[in-house]
mmCIF file of C-alpha atoms and ligand atoms in Angstrom:
data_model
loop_
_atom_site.group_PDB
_atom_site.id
_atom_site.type_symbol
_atom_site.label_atom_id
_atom_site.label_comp_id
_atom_site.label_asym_id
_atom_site.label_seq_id
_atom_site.Cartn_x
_atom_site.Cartn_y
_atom_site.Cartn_z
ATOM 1 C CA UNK A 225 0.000 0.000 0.000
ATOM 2 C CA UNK A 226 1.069 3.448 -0.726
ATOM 3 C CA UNK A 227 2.290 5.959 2.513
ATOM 4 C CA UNK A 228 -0.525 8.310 3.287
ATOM 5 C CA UNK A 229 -0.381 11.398 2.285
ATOM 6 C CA UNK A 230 -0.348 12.743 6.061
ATOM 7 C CA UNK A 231 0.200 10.954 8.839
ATOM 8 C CA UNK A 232 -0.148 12.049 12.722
ATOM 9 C CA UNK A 233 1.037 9.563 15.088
ATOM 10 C CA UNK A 234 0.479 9.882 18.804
ATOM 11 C CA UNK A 235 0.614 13.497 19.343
ATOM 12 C CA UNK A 236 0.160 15.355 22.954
ATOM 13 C CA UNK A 237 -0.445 18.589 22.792
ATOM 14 C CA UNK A 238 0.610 20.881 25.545
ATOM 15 C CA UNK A 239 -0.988 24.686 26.182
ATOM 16 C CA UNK A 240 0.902 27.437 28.344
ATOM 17 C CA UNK A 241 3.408 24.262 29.109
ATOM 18 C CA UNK A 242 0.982 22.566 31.748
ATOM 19 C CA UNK A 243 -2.610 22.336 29.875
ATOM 20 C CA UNK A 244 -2.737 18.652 28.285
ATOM 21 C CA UNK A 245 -5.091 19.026 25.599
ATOM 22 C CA UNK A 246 -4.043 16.055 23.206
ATOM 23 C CA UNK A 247 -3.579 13.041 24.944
ATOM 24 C CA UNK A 248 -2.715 10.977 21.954
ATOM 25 C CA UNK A 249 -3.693 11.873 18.614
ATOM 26 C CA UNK A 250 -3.308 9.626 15.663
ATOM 27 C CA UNK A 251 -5.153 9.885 12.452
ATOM 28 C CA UNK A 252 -4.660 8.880 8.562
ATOM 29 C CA UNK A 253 -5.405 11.021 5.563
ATOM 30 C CA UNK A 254 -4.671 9.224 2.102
ATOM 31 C CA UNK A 255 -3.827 10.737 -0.913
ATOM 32 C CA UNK A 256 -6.917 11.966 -2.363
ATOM 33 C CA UNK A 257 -9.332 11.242 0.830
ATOM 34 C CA UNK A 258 -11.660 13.230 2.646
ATOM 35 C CA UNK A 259 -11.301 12.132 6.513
ATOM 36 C CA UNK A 260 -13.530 13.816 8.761
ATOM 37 C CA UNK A 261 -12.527 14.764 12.635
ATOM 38 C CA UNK A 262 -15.697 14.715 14.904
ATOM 39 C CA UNK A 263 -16.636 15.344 18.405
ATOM 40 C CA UNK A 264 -18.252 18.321 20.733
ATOM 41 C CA UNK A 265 -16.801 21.802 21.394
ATOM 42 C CA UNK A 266 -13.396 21.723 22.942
ATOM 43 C CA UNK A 267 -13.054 18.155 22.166
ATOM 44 C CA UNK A 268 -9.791 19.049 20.274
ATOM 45 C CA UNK A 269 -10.467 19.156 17.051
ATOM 46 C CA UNK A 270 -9.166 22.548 16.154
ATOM 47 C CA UNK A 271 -6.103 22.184 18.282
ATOM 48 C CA UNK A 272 -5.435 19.040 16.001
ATOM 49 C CA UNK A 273 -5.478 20.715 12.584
ATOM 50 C CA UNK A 274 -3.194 23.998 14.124
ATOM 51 C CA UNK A 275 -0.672 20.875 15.363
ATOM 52 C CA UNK A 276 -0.164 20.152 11.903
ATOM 53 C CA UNK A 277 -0.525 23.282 10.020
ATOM 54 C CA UNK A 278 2.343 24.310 12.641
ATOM 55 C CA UNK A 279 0.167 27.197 14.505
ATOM 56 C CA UNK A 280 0.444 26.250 17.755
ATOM 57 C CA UNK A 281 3.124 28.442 19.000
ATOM 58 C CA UNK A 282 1.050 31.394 18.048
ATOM 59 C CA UNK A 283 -1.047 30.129 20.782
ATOM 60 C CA UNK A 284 1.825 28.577 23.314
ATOM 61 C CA UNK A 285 0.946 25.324 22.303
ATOM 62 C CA UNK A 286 3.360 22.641 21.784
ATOM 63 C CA UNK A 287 3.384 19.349 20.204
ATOM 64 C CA UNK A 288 5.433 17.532 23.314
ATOM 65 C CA UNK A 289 5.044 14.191 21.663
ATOM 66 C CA UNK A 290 4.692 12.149 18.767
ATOM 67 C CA UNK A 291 5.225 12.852 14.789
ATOM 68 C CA UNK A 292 3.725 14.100 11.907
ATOM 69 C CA UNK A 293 4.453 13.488 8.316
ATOM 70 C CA UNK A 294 3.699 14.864 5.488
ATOM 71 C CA UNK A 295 4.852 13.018 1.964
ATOM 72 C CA UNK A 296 7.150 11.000 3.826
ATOM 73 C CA UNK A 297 8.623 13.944 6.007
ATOM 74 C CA UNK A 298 8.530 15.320 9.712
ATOM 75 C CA UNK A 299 6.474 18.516 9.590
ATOM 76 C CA UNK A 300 5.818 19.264 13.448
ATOM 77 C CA UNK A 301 9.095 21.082 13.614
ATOM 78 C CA UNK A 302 8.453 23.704 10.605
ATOM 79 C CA UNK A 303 7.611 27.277 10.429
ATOM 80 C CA UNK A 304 3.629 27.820 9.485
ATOM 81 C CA UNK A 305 4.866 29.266 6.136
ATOM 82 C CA UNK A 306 7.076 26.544 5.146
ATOM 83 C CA UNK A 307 4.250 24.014 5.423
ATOM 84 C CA UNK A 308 1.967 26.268 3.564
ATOM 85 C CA UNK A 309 4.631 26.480 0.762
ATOM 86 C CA UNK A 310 4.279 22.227 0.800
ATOM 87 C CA UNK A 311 0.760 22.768 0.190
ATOM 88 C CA UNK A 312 -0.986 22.157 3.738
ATOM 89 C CA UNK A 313 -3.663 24.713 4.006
ATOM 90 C CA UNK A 314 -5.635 25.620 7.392
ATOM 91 C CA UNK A 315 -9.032 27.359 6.276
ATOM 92 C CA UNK A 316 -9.955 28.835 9.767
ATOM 93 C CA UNK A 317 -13.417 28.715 12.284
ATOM 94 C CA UNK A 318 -15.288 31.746 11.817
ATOM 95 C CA UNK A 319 -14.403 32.912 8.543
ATOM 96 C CA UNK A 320 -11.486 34.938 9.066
ATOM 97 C CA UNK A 321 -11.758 37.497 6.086
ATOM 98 C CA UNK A 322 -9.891 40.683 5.769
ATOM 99 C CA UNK A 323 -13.176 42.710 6.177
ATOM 100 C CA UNK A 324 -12.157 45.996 4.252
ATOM 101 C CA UNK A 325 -10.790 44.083 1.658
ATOM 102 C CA UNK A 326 -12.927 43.048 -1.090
ATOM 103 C CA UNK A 327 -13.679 39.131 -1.980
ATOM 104 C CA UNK A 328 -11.413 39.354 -4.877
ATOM 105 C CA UNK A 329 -8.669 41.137 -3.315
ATOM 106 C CA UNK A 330 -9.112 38.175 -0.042
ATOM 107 C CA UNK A 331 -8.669 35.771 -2.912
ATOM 108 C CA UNK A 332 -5.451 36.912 -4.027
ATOM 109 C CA UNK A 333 -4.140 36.705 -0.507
ATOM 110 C CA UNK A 334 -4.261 33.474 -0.682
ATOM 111 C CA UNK A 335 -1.934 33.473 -3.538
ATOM 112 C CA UNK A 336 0.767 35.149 -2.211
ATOM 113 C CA UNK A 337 3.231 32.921 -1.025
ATOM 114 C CA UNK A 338 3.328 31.122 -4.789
ATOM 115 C CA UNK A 339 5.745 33.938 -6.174
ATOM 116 C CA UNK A 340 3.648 33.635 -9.405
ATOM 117 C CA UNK A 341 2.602 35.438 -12.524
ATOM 118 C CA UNK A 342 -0.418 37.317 -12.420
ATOM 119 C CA UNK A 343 -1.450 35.519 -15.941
ATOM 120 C CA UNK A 344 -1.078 31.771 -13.361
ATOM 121 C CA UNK A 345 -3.111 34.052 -10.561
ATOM 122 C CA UNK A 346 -5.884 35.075 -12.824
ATOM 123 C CA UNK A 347 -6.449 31.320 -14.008
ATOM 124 C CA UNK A 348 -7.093 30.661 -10.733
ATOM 125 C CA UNK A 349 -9.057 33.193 -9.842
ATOM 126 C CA UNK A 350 -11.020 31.991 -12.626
ATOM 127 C CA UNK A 351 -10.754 28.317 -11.486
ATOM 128 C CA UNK A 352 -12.475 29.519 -7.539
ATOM 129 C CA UNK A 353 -15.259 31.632 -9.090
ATOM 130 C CA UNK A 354 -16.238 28.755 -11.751
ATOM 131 C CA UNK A 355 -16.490 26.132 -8.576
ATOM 132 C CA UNK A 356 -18.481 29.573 -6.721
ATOM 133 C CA UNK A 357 -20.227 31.099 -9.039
ATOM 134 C CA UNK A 358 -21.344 33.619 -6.256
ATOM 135 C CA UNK A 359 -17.890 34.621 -5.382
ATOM 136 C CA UNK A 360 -17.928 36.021 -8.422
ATOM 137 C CA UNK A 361 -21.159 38.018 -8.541
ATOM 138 C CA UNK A 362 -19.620 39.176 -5.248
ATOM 139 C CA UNK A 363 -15.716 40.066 -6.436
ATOM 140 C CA UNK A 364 -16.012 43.519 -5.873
ATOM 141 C CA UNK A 365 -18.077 43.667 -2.546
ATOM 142 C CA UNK A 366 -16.260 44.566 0.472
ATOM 143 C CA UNK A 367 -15.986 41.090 2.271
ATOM 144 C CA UNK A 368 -16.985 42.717 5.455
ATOM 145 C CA UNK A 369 -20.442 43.134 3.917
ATOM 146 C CA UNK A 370 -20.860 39.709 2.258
ATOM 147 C CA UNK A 371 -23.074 36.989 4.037
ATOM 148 C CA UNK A 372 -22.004 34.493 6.615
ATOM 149 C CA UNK A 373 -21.845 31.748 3.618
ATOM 150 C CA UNK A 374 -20.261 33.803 0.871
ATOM 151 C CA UNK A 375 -17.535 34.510 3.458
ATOM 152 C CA UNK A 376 -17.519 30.553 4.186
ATOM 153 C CA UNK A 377 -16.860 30.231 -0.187
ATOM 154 C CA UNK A 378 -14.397 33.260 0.129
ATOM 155 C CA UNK A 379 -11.732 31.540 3.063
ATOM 156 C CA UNK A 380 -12.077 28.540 0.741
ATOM 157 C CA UNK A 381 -11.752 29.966 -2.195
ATOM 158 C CA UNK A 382 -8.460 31.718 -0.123
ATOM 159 C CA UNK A 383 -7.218 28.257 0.590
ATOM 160 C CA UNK A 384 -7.882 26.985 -3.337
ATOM 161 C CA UNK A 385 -5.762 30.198 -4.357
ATOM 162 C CA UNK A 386 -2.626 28.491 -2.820
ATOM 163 C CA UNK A 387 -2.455 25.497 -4.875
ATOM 164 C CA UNK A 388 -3.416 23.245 -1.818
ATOM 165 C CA UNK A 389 -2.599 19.524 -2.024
ATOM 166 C CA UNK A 390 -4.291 19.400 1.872
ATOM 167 C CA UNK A 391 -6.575 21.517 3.308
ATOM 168 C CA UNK A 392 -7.568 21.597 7.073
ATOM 169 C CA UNK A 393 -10.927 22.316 7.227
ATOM 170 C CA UNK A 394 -12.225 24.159 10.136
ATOM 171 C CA UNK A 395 -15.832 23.712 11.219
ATOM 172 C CA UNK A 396 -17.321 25.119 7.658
ATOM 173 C CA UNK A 397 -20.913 24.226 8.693
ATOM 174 C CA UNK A 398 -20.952 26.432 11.725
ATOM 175 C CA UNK A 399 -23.779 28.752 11.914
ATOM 176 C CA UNK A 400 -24.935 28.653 8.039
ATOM 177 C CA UNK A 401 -28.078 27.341 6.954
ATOM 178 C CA UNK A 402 -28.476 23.505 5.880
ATOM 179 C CA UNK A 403 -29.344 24.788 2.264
ATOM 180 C CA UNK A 404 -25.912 26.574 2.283
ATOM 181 C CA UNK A 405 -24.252 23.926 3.923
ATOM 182 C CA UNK A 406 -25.130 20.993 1.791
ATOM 183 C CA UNK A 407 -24.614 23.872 -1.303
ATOM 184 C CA UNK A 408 -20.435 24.257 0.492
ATOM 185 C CA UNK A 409 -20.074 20.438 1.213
ATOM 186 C CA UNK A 410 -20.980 19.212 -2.604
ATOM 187 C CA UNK A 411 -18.172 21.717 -3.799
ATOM 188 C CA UNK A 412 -15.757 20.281 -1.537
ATOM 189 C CA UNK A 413 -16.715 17.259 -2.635
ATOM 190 C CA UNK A 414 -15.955 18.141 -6.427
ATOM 191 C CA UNK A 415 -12.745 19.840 -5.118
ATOM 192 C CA UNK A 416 -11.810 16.443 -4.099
ATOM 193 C CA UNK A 417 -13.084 14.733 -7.371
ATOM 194 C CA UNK A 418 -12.300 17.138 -10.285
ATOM 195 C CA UNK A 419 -9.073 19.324 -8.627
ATOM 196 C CA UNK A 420 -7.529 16.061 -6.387
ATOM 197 C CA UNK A 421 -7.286 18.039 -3.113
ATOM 198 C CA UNK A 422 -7.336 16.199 0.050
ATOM 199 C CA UNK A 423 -9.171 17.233 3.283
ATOM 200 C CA UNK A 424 -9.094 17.280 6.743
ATOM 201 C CA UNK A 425 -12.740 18.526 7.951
ATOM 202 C CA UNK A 426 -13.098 19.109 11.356
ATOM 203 C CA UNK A 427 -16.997 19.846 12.259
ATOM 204 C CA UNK A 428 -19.680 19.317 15.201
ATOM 205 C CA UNK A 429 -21.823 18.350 12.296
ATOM 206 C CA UNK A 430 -20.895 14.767 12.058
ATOM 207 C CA UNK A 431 -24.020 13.933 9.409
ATOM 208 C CA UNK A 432 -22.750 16.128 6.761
ATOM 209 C CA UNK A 433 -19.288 15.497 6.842
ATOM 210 C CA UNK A 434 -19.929 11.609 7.191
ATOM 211 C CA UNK A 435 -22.230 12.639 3.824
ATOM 212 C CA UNK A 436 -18.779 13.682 1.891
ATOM 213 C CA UNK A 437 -15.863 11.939 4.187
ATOM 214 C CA UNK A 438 -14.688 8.635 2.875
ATOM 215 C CA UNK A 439 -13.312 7.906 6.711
ATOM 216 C CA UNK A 440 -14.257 9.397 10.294
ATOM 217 C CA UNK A 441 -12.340 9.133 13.598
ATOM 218 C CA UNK A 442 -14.349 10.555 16.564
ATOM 219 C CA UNK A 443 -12.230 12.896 19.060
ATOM 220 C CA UNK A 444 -13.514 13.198 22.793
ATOM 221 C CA UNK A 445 -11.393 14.746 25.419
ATOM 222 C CA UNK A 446 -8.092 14.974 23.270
ATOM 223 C CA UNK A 447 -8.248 11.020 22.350
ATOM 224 C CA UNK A 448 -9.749 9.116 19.444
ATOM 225 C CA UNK A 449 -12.021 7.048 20.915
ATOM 226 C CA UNK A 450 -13.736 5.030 17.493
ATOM 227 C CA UNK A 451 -12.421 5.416 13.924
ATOM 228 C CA UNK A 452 -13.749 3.894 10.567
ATOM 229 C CA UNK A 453 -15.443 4.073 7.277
ATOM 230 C CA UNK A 454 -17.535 6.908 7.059
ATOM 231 C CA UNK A 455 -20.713 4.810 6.364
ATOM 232 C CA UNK A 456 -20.116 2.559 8.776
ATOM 233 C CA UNK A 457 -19.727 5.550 11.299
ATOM 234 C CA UNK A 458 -22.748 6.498 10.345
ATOM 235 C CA UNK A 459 -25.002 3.458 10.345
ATOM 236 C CA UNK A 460 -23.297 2.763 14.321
ATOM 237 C CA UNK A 461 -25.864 2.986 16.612
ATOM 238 C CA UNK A 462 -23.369 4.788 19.327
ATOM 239 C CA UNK A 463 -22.550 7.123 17.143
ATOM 240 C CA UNK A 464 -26.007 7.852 15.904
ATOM 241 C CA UNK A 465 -26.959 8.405 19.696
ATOM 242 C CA UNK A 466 -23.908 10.340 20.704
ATOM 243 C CA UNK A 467 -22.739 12.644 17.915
ATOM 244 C CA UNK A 468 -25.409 12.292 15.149
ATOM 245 C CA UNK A 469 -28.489 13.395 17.157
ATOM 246 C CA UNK A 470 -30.604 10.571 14.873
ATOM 247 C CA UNK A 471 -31.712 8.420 17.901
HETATM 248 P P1 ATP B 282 -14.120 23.976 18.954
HETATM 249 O O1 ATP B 282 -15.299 23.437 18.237
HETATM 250 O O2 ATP B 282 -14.465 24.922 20.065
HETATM 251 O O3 ATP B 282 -13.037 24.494 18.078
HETATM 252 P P2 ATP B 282 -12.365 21.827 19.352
HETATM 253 O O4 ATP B 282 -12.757 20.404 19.370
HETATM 254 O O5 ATP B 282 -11.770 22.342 18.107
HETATM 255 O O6 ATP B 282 -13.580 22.715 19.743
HETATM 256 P P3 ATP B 282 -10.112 22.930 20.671
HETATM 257 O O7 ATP B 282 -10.399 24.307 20.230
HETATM 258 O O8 ATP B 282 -8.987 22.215 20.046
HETATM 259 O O9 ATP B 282 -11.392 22.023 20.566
HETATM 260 O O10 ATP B 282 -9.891 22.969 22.237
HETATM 261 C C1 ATP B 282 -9.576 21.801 22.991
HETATM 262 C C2 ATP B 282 -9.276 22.194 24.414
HETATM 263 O O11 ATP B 282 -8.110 23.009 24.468
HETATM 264 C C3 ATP B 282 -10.384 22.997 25.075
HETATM 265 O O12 ATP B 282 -10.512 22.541 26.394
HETATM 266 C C4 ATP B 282 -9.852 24.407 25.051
HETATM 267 O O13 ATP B 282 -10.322 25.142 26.157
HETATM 268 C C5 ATP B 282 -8.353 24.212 25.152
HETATM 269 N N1 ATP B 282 -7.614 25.289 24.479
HETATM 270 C C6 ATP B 282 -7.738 25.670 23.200
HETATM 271 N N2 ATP B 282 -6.894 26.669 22.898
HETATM 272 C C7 ATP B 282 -6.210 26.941 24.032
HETATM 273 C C8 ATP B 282 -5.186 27.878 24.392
HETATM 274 N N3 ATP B 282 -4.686 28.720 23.490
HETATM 275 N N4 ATP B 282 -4.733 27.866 25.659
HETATM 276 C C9 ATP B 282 -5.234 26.994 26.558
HETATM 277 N N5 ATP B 282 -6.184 26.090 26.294
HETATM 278 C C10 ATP B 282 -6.678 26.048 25.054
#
């Protein structure tokens, strides 16, 4: 079998040097997957995804155990922008949009650390707004003034601009409507299909993302405490009572 494209292997995660958040961590994403991370507020899921997109010490977090690769490297040692430059991208809870910017000019943010030509930029400019059509109707709106799910497309659309291989998806569901969010999970699901990116989703939602993920693992208090197939995750009757809200 091929290496996975990422691999995290046992990680603890340490907080202001004392607070033990991960106790633990390991998780699979292959090469063209879509793995979803599950569990309740502060079950760690967000301090999972910073651990590997190397944003901890923003935070004084540390990563005081284990490994993570990344094609067949240790990334838990790099700088944030060196494993952006490999093509790990963190897309952010809550929409984190430069609000006097406009969507377009948020787009080519995302862009900037490629060094490219603008004629490269503007083909993929053209690439995010044919995947979100409204993106486009929106380019020249102020992003502060764009709704909750346009901003949602927009950090995405960020992320896209970057020429992701991986992107860590932070809680994309959270606080859109379940029109909007099935209309944001089928175009990750085509970004997966038709572009080959991989994803990481972390969401409270476990019903969608089980819709799109190919394989689950269910955090609870900094551990993984039951991993599999994302249908079978689904169709278990524990997990239907504890994180699906179906029973
Ligand atoms: P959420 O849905 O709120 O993002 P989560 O599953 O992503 O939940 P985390 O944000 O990773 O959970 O938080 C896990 C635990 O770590 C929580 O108990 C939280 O209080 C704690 N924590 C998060 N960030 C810090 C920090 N910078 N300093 C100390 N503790 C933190």
């Amino acid at each position: 079998a091929t290496a996975p494209l990422l691999t995290v292997n046992n990680i603890e995660v340490v907080y202001d040097h004392v607070i033990l958040v991960l106790k633990g961590v390991s998780l699979e994403v292959p090469t063209g997957g879509i793995v979803a991370l599950l569990g309740a507020n502060g079950a760690g899921k967000t301090t999972t995804l910073k651990a590997i997109s190397s944003l901890l010490k923003a935070e004084r977090g540390e990563v005081t155990k284990g490994q993570i690769t990344y094609q067949n490297e240790r990334i838990d040692r790099l700088e944030p922008s060196i494993v952006v430059k490999r093509g790990v991208i963190q897309v952010m809870e809550g929409r984190h949009a430069f609000g006097h910017l406009t969507c377009e000019e948020n787009l080519l943010t995302g862009a900037y650390t490629r060094g490219d030509s603008r004629s490269a930029m503007h083909r993929d400019l053209d690439m995010v707004y044919a995947y979100f059509p409204r993106l486009a109707e929106r380019r020249h709106a102020k992003a502060g003034y764009v709704s909750g799910g346009e901003q949602q497309m927009m950090v995405i659309g960020r992320a896209l601009m970057a020429r992701p291989k991986l992107i860590l998806l932070d809680e994309p569901s959270m606080g859109l409507a379940p029109q909007l969010v099935k209309e944001i999970f089928d175009i990750v699901l085509r970004l997966n299909q038709e572009e080959g990116v991989s994803f990481l989703l972390a969401e409270q939602n476990a019903t969608v993302a089980l819709r799109i993920a190919n394989y689950g693992y269910i955090l609870e208090n900094g551990r993984v405490v039951l991993d599999g197939e994302a249908a079978v995750l689904h169709d278990n009757e524990d997990v239907k009572e504890f994180y699906l809200g179906l029973s």
